[in-house]
Amino acid sequence: MNKSFFLALLILLFATACDDDSNGSNDIAESLTLSSPSDSSSVLLDSLENDSLKFEWNKESELLGNVIYTVILDKSSNITTQDEDDGSVLRYDVYNRTHLSLSYNFLDSLPHFQTIHNDTLKADSLHFTVFVRNSSVTLRSPDVFIFELKLKSEK
């Protein structure tokens, strides 16, 4: 009797501990909306001006405690997970803040921009979104924005 009770309890615990999120997508955080750069915008960064690309988003109100926001830049608009497949251009973690600023020099040094062979102006259309996670859950923004990033170099 004891063995069958513990076996049934073990099966029940195992069944409730399994994650039924088999497609790998994350739940949507409705309040985690993107602000900047705005959708369908164009951003020009000049090497002589020490320009920076500024990302901003609204705080996710459902998660308590310390959170990590992950900014994802990708060539594809199909950013549905925080897996390595997403974030082909950049994945950057931000702790407890709702903004990120990346310098011209940092962006120009990314492998993605090293493949664009133009000495004075590197331009590409990129998609971005933000994920948020704490110790128990990962959520993603309902938004995926596209913007054109131009890196102007004065040589």
PDB file of N, CA and C in Angstrom, residues 43-145:
ATOM      1  N   VAL A  43      17.383  55.257 -38.043  1.00  0.00           N
ATOM      2  CA  VAL A  43      18.302  55.825 -37.070  1.00  0.00           C
ATOM      3  C   VAL A  43      19.671  55.954 -37.721  1.00  0.00           C
ATOM      4  N   LEU A  44      20.207  57.177 -37.707  1.00  0.00           N
ATOM      5  CA  LEU A  44      21.536  57.443 -38.263  1.00  0.00           C
ATOM      6  C   LEU A  44      22.484  57.758 -37.112  1.00  0.00           C
ATOM      7  N   LEU A  45      23.541  56.977 -37.007  1.00  0.00           N
ATOM      8  CA  LEU A  45      24.571  57.219 -36.006  1.00  0.00           C
ATOM      9  C   LEU A  45      25.850  57.646 -36.710  1.00  0.00           C
ATOM     10  N   ASP A  46      26.448  58.730 -36.222  1.00  0.00           N
ATOM     11  CA  ASP A  46      27.644  59.302 -36.834  1.00  0.00           C
ATOM     12  C   ASP A  46      28.843  59.027 -35.945  1.00  0.00           C
ATOM     13  N   SER A  47      29.915  58.510 -36.518  1.00  0.00           N
ATOM     14  CA  SER A  47      31.106  58.185 -35.735  1.00  0.00           C
ATOM     15  C   SER A  47      31.742  59.422 -35.121  1.00  0.00           C
ATOM     16  N   LEU A  48      31.652  60.571 -35.763  1.00  0.00           N
ATOM     17  CA  LEU A  48      32.261  61.797 -35.248  1.00  0.00           C
ATOM     18  C   LEU A  48      31.457  62.422 -34.114  1.00  0.00           C
ATOM     19  N   GLU A  49      30.204  62.074 -33.994  1.00  0.00           N
ATOM     20  CA  GLU A  49      29.325  62.676 -32.983  1.00  0.00           C
ATOM     21  C   GLU A  49      29.221  61.845 -31.711  1.00  0.00           C
ATOM     22  N   ASN A  50      29.918  60.708 -31.662  1.00  0.00           N
ATOM     23  CA  ASN A  50      29.788  59.781 -30.525  1.00  0.00           C
ATOM     24  C   ASN A  50      28.332  59.413 -30.261  1.00  0.00           C
ATOM     25  N   ASP A  51      27.593  59.177 -31.333  1.00  0.00           N
ATOM     26  CA  ASP A  51      26.180  58.830 -31.231  1.00  0.00           C
ATOM     27  C   ASP A  51      25.984  57.447 -30.608  1.00  0.00           C
ATOM     28  N   SER A  52      24.798  57.274 -30.035  1.00  0.00           N
ATOM     29  CA  SER A  52      24.410  55.990 -29.465  1.00  0.00           C
ATOM     30  C   SER A  52      23.004  55.629 -29.910  1.00  0.00           C
ATOM     31  N   LEU A  53      22.758  54.339 -30.022  1.00  0.00           N
ATOM     32  CA  LEU A  53      21.428  53.822 -30.308  1.00  0.00           C
ATOM     33  C   LEU A  53      20.739  53.570 -28.974  1.00  0.00           C
ATOM     34  N   LYS A  54      19.592  54.193 -28.773  1.00  0.00           N
ATOM     35  CA  LYS A  54      18.889  54.105 -27.497  1.00  0.00           C
ATOM     36  C   LYS A  54      17.642  53.235 -27.630  1.00  0.00           C
ATOM     37  N   PHE A  55      17.590  52.196 -26.831  1.00  0.00           N
ATOM     38  CA  PHE A  55      16.428  51.326 -26.739  1.00  0.00           C
ATOM     39  C   PHE A  55      15.683  51.680 -25.460  1.00  0.00           C
ATOM     40  N   GLU A  56      14.353  51.750 -25.550  1.00  0.00           N
ATOM     41  CA  GLU A  56      13.521  51.979 -24.365  1.00  0.00           C
ATOM     42  C   GLU A  56      12.261  51.135 -24.471  1.00  0.00           C
ATOM     43  N   TRP A  57      11.769  50.704 -23.311  1.00  0.00           N
ATOM     44  CA  TRP A  57      10.552  49.910 -23.244  1.00  0.00           C
ATOM     45  C   TRP A  57       9.878  50.185 -21.915  1.00  0.00           C
ATOM     46  N   ASN A  58       8.621  49.801 -21.814  1.00  0.00           N
ATOM     47  CA  ASN A  58       7.865  49.975 -20.573  1.00  0.00           C
ATOM     48  C   ASN A  58       8.114  48.801 -19.648  1.00  0.00           C
ATOM     49  N   LYS A  59       8.079  49.091 -18.367  1.00  0.00           N
ATOM     50  CA  LYS A  59       8.321  48.075 -17.346  1.00  0.00           C
ATOM     51  C   LYS A  59       7.224  47.016 -17.355  1.00  0.00           C
ATOM     52  N   GLU A  60       7.622  45.777 -17.164  1.00  0.00           N
ATOM     53  CA  GLU A  60       6.666  44.681 -17.032  1.00  0.00           C
ATOM     54  C   GLU A  60       6.145  44.693 -15.603  1.00  0.00           C
ATOM     55  N   SER A  61       4.855  44.945 -15.449  1.00  0.00           N
ATOM     56  CA  SER A  61       4.283  45.125 -14.113  1.00  0.00           C
ATOM     57  C   SER A  61       3.922  43.818 -13.415  1.00  0.00           C
ATOM     58  N   GLU A  62       3.877  42.718 -14.140  1.00  0.00           N
ATOM     59  CA  GLU A  62       3.442  41.460 -13.538  1.00  0.00           C
ATOM     60  C   GLU A  62       4.534  40.745 -12.761  1.00  0.00           C
ATOM     61  N   LEU A  63       5.798  41.038 -13.039  1.00  0.00           N
ATOM     62  CA  LEU A  63       6.889  40.326 -12.391  1.00  0.00           C
ATOM     63  C   LEU A  63       7.407  41.107 -11.193  1.00  0.00           C
ATOM     64  N   LEU A  64       7.616  40.405 -10.110  1.00  0.00           N
ATOM     65  CA  LEU A  64       8.106  41.015  -8.888  1.00  0.00           C
ATOM     66  C   LEU A  64       9.584  40.684  -8.701  1.00  0.00           C
ATOM     67  N   GLY A  65      10.252  41.513  -7.936  1.00  0.00           N
ATOM     68  CA  GLY A  65      11.655  41.262  -7.614  1.00  0.00           C
ATOM     69  C   GLY A  65      12.577  41.691  -8.737  1.00  0.00           C
ATOM     70  N   ASN A  66      13.783  41.171  -8.694  1.00  0.00           N
ATOM     71  CA  ASN A  66      14.779  41.495  -9.713  1.00  0.00           C
ATOM     72  C   ASN A  66      14.430  40.809 -11.021  1.00  0.00           C
ATOM     73  N   VAL A  67      14.558  41.570 -12.107  1.00  0.00           N
ATOM     74  CA  VAL A  67      14.265  41.019 -13.425  1.00  0.00           C
ATOM     75  C   VAL A  67      15.431  41.309 -14.367  1.00  0.00           C
ATOM     76  N   ILE A  68      15.516  40.499 -15.391  1.00  0.00           N
ATOM     77  CA  ILE A  68      16.507  40.681 -16.444  1.00  0.00           C
ATOM     78  C   ILE A  68      15.746  40.876 -17.744  1.00  0.00           C
ATOM     79  N   TYR A  69      15.983  41.997 -18.399  1.00  0.00           N
ATOM     80  CA  TYR A  69      15.428  42.257 -19.719  1.00  0.00           C
ATOM     81  C   TYR A  69      16.494  41.876 -20.739  1.00  0.00           C
ATOM     82  N   THR A  70      16.085  41.174 -21.781  1.00  0.00           N
ATOM     83  CA  THR A  70      17.003  40.811 -22.853  1.00  0.00           C
ATOM     84  C   THR A  70      16.539  41.481 -24.137  1.00  0.00           C
ATOM     85  N   VAL A  71      17.386  42.360 -24.660  1.00  0.00           N
ATOM     86  CA  VAL A  71      17.119  43.039 -25.927  1.00  0.00           C
ATOM     87  C   VAL A  71      17.645  42.138 -27.034  1.00  0.00           C
ATOM     88  N   ILE A  72      16.786  41.874 -28.017  1.00  0.00           N
ATOM     89  CA  ILE A  72      17.155  40.999 -29.131  1.00  0.00           C
ATOM     90  C   ILE A  72      17.083  41.801 -30.428  1.00  0.00           C
ATOM     91  N   LEU A  73      18.170  41.786 -31.182  1.00  0.00           N
ATOM     92  CA  LEU A  73      18.213  42.357 -32.534  1.00  0.00           C
ATOM     93  C   LEU A  73      18.405  41.207 -33.504  1.00  0.00           C
ATOM     94  N   ASP A  74      17.609  41.192 -34.544  1.00  0.00           N
ATOM     95  CA  ASP A  74      17.662  40.076 -35.478  1.00  0.00           C
ATOM     96  C   ASP A  74      17.327  40.562 -36.878  1.00  0.00           C
ATOM     97  N   LYS A  75      17.769  39.817 -37.869  1.00  0.00           N
ATOM     98  CA  LYS A  75      17.399  40.103 -39.255  1.00  0.00           C
ATOM     99  C   LYS A  75      15.976  39.653 -39.536  1.00  0.00           C
ATOM    100  N   SER A  76      15.492  38.688 -38.785  1.00  0.00           N
ATOM    101  CA  SER A  76      14.163  38.122 -38.991  1.00  0.00           C
ATOM    102  C   SER A  76      13.161  38.740 -38.031  1.00  0.00           C
ATOM    103  N   SER A  77      11.919  38.844 -38.470  1.00  0.00           N
ATOM    104  CA  SER A  77      10.857  39.339 -37.592  1.00  0.00           C
ATOM    105  C   SER A  77      10.265  38.230 -36.735  1.00  0.00           C
ATOM    106  N   ASN A  78      10.660  37.003 -36.967  1.00  0.00           N
ATOM    107  CA  ASN A  78      10.110  35.854 -36.251  1.00  0.00           C
ATOM    108  C   ASN A  78      10.907  35.600 -34.966  1.00  0.00           C
ATOM    109  N   ILE A  79      10.831  36.558 -34.062  1.00  0.00           N
ATOM    110  CA  ILE A  79      11.537  36.444 -32.781  1.00  0.00           C
ATOM    111  C   ILE A  79      10.517  35.975 -31.750  1.00  0.00           C
ATOM    112  N   THR A  80      10.466  34.676 -31.520  1.00  0.00           N
ATOM    113  CA  THR A  80       9.445  34.134 -30.622  1.00  0.00           C
ATOM    114  C   THR A  80      10.019  33.507 -29.375  1.00  0.00           C
ATOM    115  N   THR A  81      11.308  33.230 -29.356  1.00  0.00           N
ATOM    116  CA  THR A  81      11.926  32.604 -28.192  1.00  0.00           C
ATOM    117  C   THR A  81      13.194  33.356 -27.833  1.00  0.00           C
ATOM    118  N   GLN A  82      13.745  32.989 -26.713  1.00  0.00           N
ATOM    119  CA  GLN A  82      15.003  33.567 -26.296  1.00  0.00           C
ATOM    120  C   GLN A  82      16.146  32.610 -26.633  1.00  0.00           C
ATOM    121  N   ASP A  83      15.885  31.657 -27.536  1.00  0.00           N
ATOM    122  CA  ASP A  83      16.894  30.681 -27.917  1.00  0.00           C
ATOM    123  C   ASP A  83      18.004  31.345 -28.721  1.00  0.00           C
ATOM    124  N   GLU A  84      19.090  30.636 -28.868  1.00  0.00           N
ATOM    125  CA  GLU A  84      20.239  31.156 -29.609  1.00  0.00           C
ATOM    126  C   GLU A  84      19.904  31.444 -31.076  1.00  0.00           C
ATOM    127  N   ASP A  85      18.859  30.796 -31.604  1.00  0.00           N
ATOM    128  CA  ASP A  85      18.483  31.045 -32.998  1.00  0.00           C
ATOM    129  C   ASP A  85      18.024  32.481 -33.196  1.00  0.00           C
ATOM    130  N   ASP A  86      17.421  33.054 -32.177  1.00  0.00           N
ATOM    131  CA  ASP A  86      16.987  34.445 -32.248  1.00  0.00           C
ATOM    132  C   ASP A  86      18.092  35.333 -31.694  1.00  0.00           C
ATOM    133  N   GLY A  87      18.218  36.500 -32.263  1.00  0.00           N
ATOM    134  CA  GLY A  87      19.277  37.397 -31.828  1.00  0.00           C
ATOM    135  C   GLY A  87      20.528  37.234 -32.664  1.00  0.00           C
ATOM    136  N   SER A  88      20.349  37.043 -33.988  1.00  0.00           N
ATOM    137  CA  SER A  88      21.497  36.825 -34.858  1.00  0.00           C
ATOM    138  C   SER A  88      22.424  38.027 -34.896  1.00  0.00           C
ATOM    139  N   VAL A  89      21.905  39.215 -34.608  1.00  0.00           N
ATOM    140  CA  VAL A  89      22.734  40.416 -34.608  1.00  0.00           C
ATOM    141  C   VAL A  89      23.216  40.724 -33.198  1.00  0.00           C
ATOM    142  N   LEU A  90      22.297  40.667 -32.210  1.00  0.00           N
ATOM    143  CA  LEU A  90      22.675  41.016 -30.842  1.00  0.00           C
ATOM    144  C   LEU A  90      21.674  40.463 -29.848  1.00  0.00           C
ATOM    145  N   ARG A  91      22.192  40.021 -28.706  1.00  0.00           N
ATOM    146  CA  ARG A  91      21.410  39.663 -27.513  1.00  0.00           C
ATOM    147  C   ARG A  91      22.112  40.358 -26.365  1.00  0.00           C
ATOM    148  N   TYR A  92      21.393  41.210 -25.633  1.00  0.00           N
ATOM    149  CA  TYR A  92      22.034  42.002 -24.577  1.00  0.00           C
ATOM    150  C   TYR A  92      21.142  42.024 -23.346  1.00  0.00           C
ATOM    151  N   ASP A  93      21.685  41.599 -22.209  1.00  0.00           N
ATOM    152  CA  ASP A  93      20.923  41.565 -20.959  1.00  0.00           C
ATOM    153  C   ASP A  93      21.058  42.884 -20.209  1.00  0.00           C
ATOM    154  N   VAL A  94      19.924  43.339 -19.670  1.00  0.00           N
ATOM    155  CA  VAL A  94      19.857  44.573 -18.889  1.00  0.00           C
ATOM    156  C   VAL A  94      19.182  44.216 -17.564  1.00  0.00           C
ATOM    157  N   TYR A  95      19.802  44.586 -16.456  1.00  0.00           N
ATOM    158  CA  TYR A  95      19.300  44.213 -15.144  1.00  0.00           C
ATOM    159  C   TYR A  95      18.484  45.346 -14.515  1.00  0.00           C
ATOM    160  N   ASN A  96      17.183  45.092 -14.318  1.00  0.00           N
ATOM    161  CA  ASN A  96      16.272  45.993 -13.603  1.00  0.00           C
ATOM    162  C   ASN A  96      16.154  47.387 -14.200  1.00  0.00           C
ATOM    163  N   ARG A  97      16.497  47.593 -15.449  1.00  0.00           N
ATOM    164  CA  ARG A  97      16.338  48.895 -16.103  1.00  0.00           C
ATOM    165  C   ARG A  97      15.509  48.717 -17.368  1.00  0.00           C
ATOM    166  N   THR A  98      14.884  49.783 -17.816  1.00  0.00           N
ATOM    167  CA  THR A  98      14.028  49.724 -19.010  1.00  0.00           C
ATOM    168  C   THR A  98      14.611  50.562 -20.143  1.00  0.00           C
ATOM    169  N   HIS A  99      15.924  50.590 -20.214  1.00  0.00           N
ATOM    170  CA  HIS A  99      16.586  51.291 -21.322  1.00  0.00           C
ATOM    171  C   HIS A  99      17.981  50.702 -21.526  1.00  0.00           C
ATOM    172  N   LEU A 100      18.482  50.903 -22.722  1.00  0.00           N
ATOM    173  CA  LEU A 100      19.812  50.435 -23.096  1.00  0.00           C
ATOM    174  C   LEU A 100      20.356  51.392 -24.133  1.00  0.00           C
ATOM    175  N   SER A 101      21.591  51.772 -23.986  1.00  0.00           N
ATOM    176  CA  SER A 101      22.243  52.657 -24.946  1.00  0.00           C
ATOM    177  C   SER A 101      23.501  51.960 -25.454  1.00  0.00           C
ATOM    178  N   LEU A 102      23.602  51.817 -26.783  1.00  0.00           N
ATOM    179  CA  LEU A 102      24.750  51.157 -27.397  1.00  0.00           C
ATOM    180  C   LEU A 102      25.485  52.158 -28.280  1.00  0.00           C
ATOM    181  N   SER A 103      26.768  52.285 -28.068  1.00  0.00           N
ATOM    182  CA  SER A 103      27.562  53.283 -28.789  1.00  0.00           C
ATOM    183  C   SER A 103      27.772  52.900 -30.252  1.00  0.00           C
ATOM    184  N   TYR A 104      28.090  53.906 -31.037  1.00  0.00           N
ATOM    185  CA  TYR A 104      28.428  53.692 -32.443  1.00  0.00           C
ATOM    186  C   TYR A 104      29.554  52.664 -32.554  1.00  0.00           C
ATOM    187  N   ASN A 105      30.617  52.831 -31.772  1.00  0.00           N
ATOM    188  CA  ASN A 105      31.774  51.936 -31.856  1.00  0.00           C
ATOM    189  C   ASN A 105      31.412  50.498 -31.508  1.00  0.00           C
ATOM    190  N   PHE A 106      30.563  50.327 -30.500  1.00  0.00           N
ATOM    191  CA  PHE A 106      30.124  48.983 -30.141  1.00  0.00           C
ATOM    192  C   PHE A 106      29.356  48.342 -31.293  1.00  0.00           C
ATOM    193  N   LEU A 107      28.391  49.067 -31.853  1.00  0.00           N
ATOM    194  CA  LEU A 107      27.582  48.527 -32.948  1.00  0.00           C
ATOM    195  C   LEU A 107      28.422  48.245 -34.187  1.00  0.00           C
ATOM    196  N   ASP A 108      29.330  49.141 -34.506  1.00  0.00           N
ATOM    197  CA  ASP A 108      30.181  48.964 -35.688  1.00  0.00           C
ATOM    198  C   ASP A 108      31.091  47.750 -35.543  1.00  0.00           C
ATOM    199  N   SER A 109      31.409  47.375 -34.314  1.00  0.00           N
ATOM    200  CA  SER A 109      32.297  46.232 -34.095  1.00  0.00           C
ATOM    201  C   SER A 109      31.574  44.884 -34.117  1.00  0.00           C
ATOM    202  N   LEU A 110      30.234  44.887 -34.125  1.00  0.00           N
ATOM    203  CA  LEU A 110      29.489  43.625 -34.157  1.00  0.00           C
ATOM    204  C   LEU A 110      29.795  42.856 -35.440  1.00  0.00           C
ATOM    205  N   PRO A 111      29.910  41.539 -35.356  1.00  0.00           N
ATOM    206  CA  PRO A 111      30.198  40.752 -36.564  1.00  0.00           C
ATOM    207  C   PRO A 111      29.221  41.019 -37.709  1.00  0.00           C
ATOM    208  N   HIS A 112      27.962  41.270 -37.391  1.00  0.00           N
ATOM    209  CA  HIS A 112      26.981  41.532 -38.449  1.00  0.00           C
ATOM    210  C   HIS A 112      27.385  42.732 -39.302  1.00  0.00           C
ATOM    211  N   PHE A 113      27.824  43.790 -38.677  1.00  0.00           N
ATOM    212  CA  PHE A 113      28.187  44.992 -39.437  1.00  0.00           C
ATOM    213  C   PHE A 113      29.563  44.880 -40.085  1.00  0.00           C
ATOM    214  N   GLN A 114      30.362  43.934 -39.662  1.00  0.00           N
ATOM    215  CA  GLN A 114      31.644  43.707 -40.315  1.00  0.00           C
ATOM    216  C   GLN A 114      31.460  43.059 -41.686  1.00  0.00           C
ATOM    217  N   THR A 115      30.296  42.470 -41.924  1.00  0.00           N
ATOM    218  CA  THR A 115      30.033  41.838 -43.225  1.00  0.00           C
ATOM    219  C   THR A 115      29.505  42.824 -44.256  1.00  0.00           C
ATOM    220  N   ILE A 116      29.190  44.042 -43.827  1.00  0.00           N
ATOM    221  CA  ILE A 116      28.711  45.068 -44.764  1.00  0.00           C
ATOM    222  C   ILE A 116      29.918  45.872 -45.215  1.00  0.00           C
ATOM    223  N   HIS A 117      30.269  45.743 -46.476  1.00  0.00           N
ATOM    224  CA  HIS A 117      31.490  46.360 -46.990  1.00  0.00           C
ATOM    225  C   HIS A 117      31.203  47.706 -47.623  1.00  0.00           C
ATOM    226  N   ASN A 118      31.147  48.712 -46.797  1.00  0.00           N
ATOM    227  CA  ASN A 118      30.985  50.085 -47.244  1.00  0.00           C
ATOM    228  C   ASN A 118      31.722  50.942 -46.216  1.00  0.00           C
ATOM    229  N   ASP A 119      32.699  51.686 -46.654  1.00  0.00           N
ATOM    230  CA  ASP A 119      33.538  52.431 -45.717  1.00  0.00           C
ATOM    231  C   ASP A 119      32.857  53.645 -45.103  1.00  0.00           C
ATOM    232  N   THR A 120      31.869  54.213 -45.780  1.00  0.00           N
ATOM    233  CA  THR A 120      31.291  55.460 -45.272  1.00  0.00           C
ATOM    234  C   THR A 120      29.887  55.320 -44.692  1.00  0.00           C
ATOM    235  N   LEU A 121      29.104  54.341 -45.149  1.00  0.00           N
ATOM    236  CA  LEU A 121      27.753  54.182 -44.627  1.00  0.00           C
ATOM    237  C   LEU A 121      27.353  52.704 -44.646  1.00  0.00           C
ATOM    238  N   LYS A 122      27.159  52.154 -43.461  1.00  0.00           N
ATOM    239  CA  LYS A 122      26.661  50.788 -43.328  1.00  0.00           C
ATOM    240  C   LYS A 122      25.213  50.896 -42.892  1.00  0.00           C
ATOM    241  N   ALA A 123      24.313  50.263 -43.645  1.00  0.00           N
ATOM    242  CA  ALA A 123      22.885  50.350 -43.327  1.00  0.00           C
ATOM    243  C   ALA A 123      22.252  48.968 -43.415  1.00  0.00           C
ATOM    244  N   ASP A 124      21.294  48.731 -42.516  1.00  0.00           N
ATOM    245  CA  ASP A 124      20.570  47.472 -42.547  1.00  0.00           C
ATOM    246  C   ASP A 124      19.256  47.622 -41.797  1.00  0.00           C
ATOM    247  N   SER A 125      18.256  46.873 -42.227  1.00  0.00           N
ATOM    248  CA  SER A 125      16.970  46.827 -41.521  1.00  0.00           C
ATOM    249  C   SER A 125      17.038  45.723 -40.479  1.00  0.00           C
ATOM    250  N   LEU A 126      16.666  46.075 -39.256  1.00  0.00           N
ATOM    251  CA  LEU A 126      16.742  45.136 -38.151  1.00  0.00           C
ATOM    252  C   LEU A 126      15.423  45.082 -37.400  1.00  0.00           C
ATOM    253  N   HIS A 127      15.145  43.952 -36.784  1.00  0.00           N
ATOM    254  CA  HIS A 127      13.969  43.766 -35.940  1.00  0.00           C
ATOM    255  C   HIS A 127      14.441  43.688 -34.502  1.00  0.00           C
ATOM    256  N   PHE A 128      13.642  44.256 -33.589  1.00  0.00           N
ATOM    257  CA  PHE A 128      14.003  44.100 -32.188  1.00  0.00           C
ATOM    258  C   PHE A 128      12.781  43.894 -31.325  1.00  0.00           C
ATOM    259  N   THR A 129      13.032  43.177 -30.238  1.00  0.00           N
ATOM    260  CA  THR A 129      12.027  42.973 -29.210  1.00  0.00           C
ATOM    261  C   THR A 129      12.740  42.809 -27.884  1.00  0.00           C
ATOM    262  N   VAL A 130      11.965  42.693 -26.810  1.00  0.00           N
ATOM    263  CA  VAL A 130      12.528  42.558 -25.471  1.00  0.00           C
ATOM    264  C   VAL A 130      11.831  41.401 -24.755  1.00  0.00           C
ATOM    265  N   PHE A 131      12.621  40.599 -24.076  1.00  0.00           N
ATOM    266  CA  PHE A 131      12.133  39.548 -23.194  1.00  0.00           C
ATOM    267  C   PHE A 131      12.401  39.986 -21.761  1.00  0.00           C
ATOM    268  N   VAL A 132      11.623  39.505 -20.828  1.00  0.00           N
ATOM    269  CA  VAL A 132      11.865  39.762 -19.411  1.00  0.00           C
ATOM    270  C   VAL A 132      11.762  38.433 -18.675  1.00  0.00           C
ATOM    271  N   ARG A 133      12.638  38.266 -17.691  1.00  0.00           N
ATOM    272  CA  ARG A 133      12.588  37.026 -16.913  1.00  0.00           C
ATOM    273  C   ARG A 133      12.989  37.312 -15.472  1.00  0.00           C
ATOM    274  N   ASN A 134      12.456  36.487 -14.608  1.00  0.00           N
ATOM    275  CA  ASN A 134      12.895  36.454 -13.216  1.00  0.00           C
ATOM    276  C   ASN A 134      13.203  35.000 -12.904  1.00  0.00           C
ATOM    277  N   SER A 135      13.247  34.645 -11.655  1.00  0.00           N
ATOM    278  CA  SER A 135      13.641  33.281 -11.303  1.00  0.00           C
ATOM    279  C   SER A 135      12.621  32.224 -11.695  1.00  0.00           C
ATOM    280  N   SER A 136      11.386  32.642 -12.023  1.00  0.00           N
ATOM    281  CA  SER A 136      10.363  31.628 -12.283  1.00  0.00           C
ATOM    282  C   SER A 136       9.732  31.662 -13.659  1.00  0.00           C
ATOM    283  N   VAL A 137       9.851  32.748 -14.403  1.00  0.00           N
ATOM    284  CA  VAL A 137       9.133  32.831 -15.671  1.00  0.00           C
ATOM    285  C   VAL A 137       9.886  33.726 -16.661  1.00  0.00           C
ATOM    286  N   THR A 138       9.680  33.445 -17.954  1.00  0.00           N
ATOM    287  CA  THR A 138      10.188  34.300 -19.028  1.00  0.00           C
ATOM    288  C   THR A 138       8.997  34.745 -19.867  1.00  0.00           C
ATOM    289  N   LEU A 139       8.906  36.044 -20.107  1.00  0.00           N
ATOM    290  CA  LEU A 139       7.835  36.623 -20.910  1.00  0.00           C
ATOM    291  C   LEU A 139       8.458  37.445 -22.026  1.00  0.00           C
ATOM    292  N   ARG A 140       7.677  37.700 -23.089  1.00  0.00           N
ATOM    293  CA  ARG A 140       8.196  38.550 -24.159  1.00  0.00           C
ATOM    294  C   ARG A 140       7.212  39.649 -24.488  1.00  0.00           C
ATOM    295  N   SER A 141       7.745  40.693 -25.064  1.00  0.00           N
ATOM    296  CA  SER A 141       6.922  41.815 -25.488  1.00  0.00           C
ATOM    297  C   SER A 141       5.998  41.375 -26.618  1.00  0.00           C
ATOM    298  N   PRO A 142       4.803  41.956 -26.686  1.00  0.00           N
ATOM    299  CA  PRO A 142       3.939  41.649 -27.826  1.00  0.00           C
ATOM    300  C   PRO A 142       4.439  42.325 -29.104  1.00  0.00           C
ATOM    301  N   ASP A 143       5.372  43.276 -28.951  1.00  0.00           N
ATOM    302  CA  ASP A 143       5.865  44.050 -30.095  1.00  0.00           C
ATOM    303  C   ASP A 143       7.145  43.465 -30.670  1.00  0.00           C
ATOM    304  N   VAL A 144       7.255  43.514 -31.988  1.00  0.00           N
ATOM    305  CA  VAL A 144       8.515  43.314 -32.697  1.00  0.00           C
ATOM    306  C   VAL A 144       8.604  44.475 -33.674  1.00  0.00           C
ATOM    307  N   PHE A 145       9.523  45.389 -33.411  1.00  0.00           N
ATOM    308  CA  PHE A 145       9.661  46.581 -34.243  1.00  0.00           C
ATOM    309  C   PHE A 145      10.763  46.372 -35.273  1.00  0.00           C
TER     310      PHE A 145
END
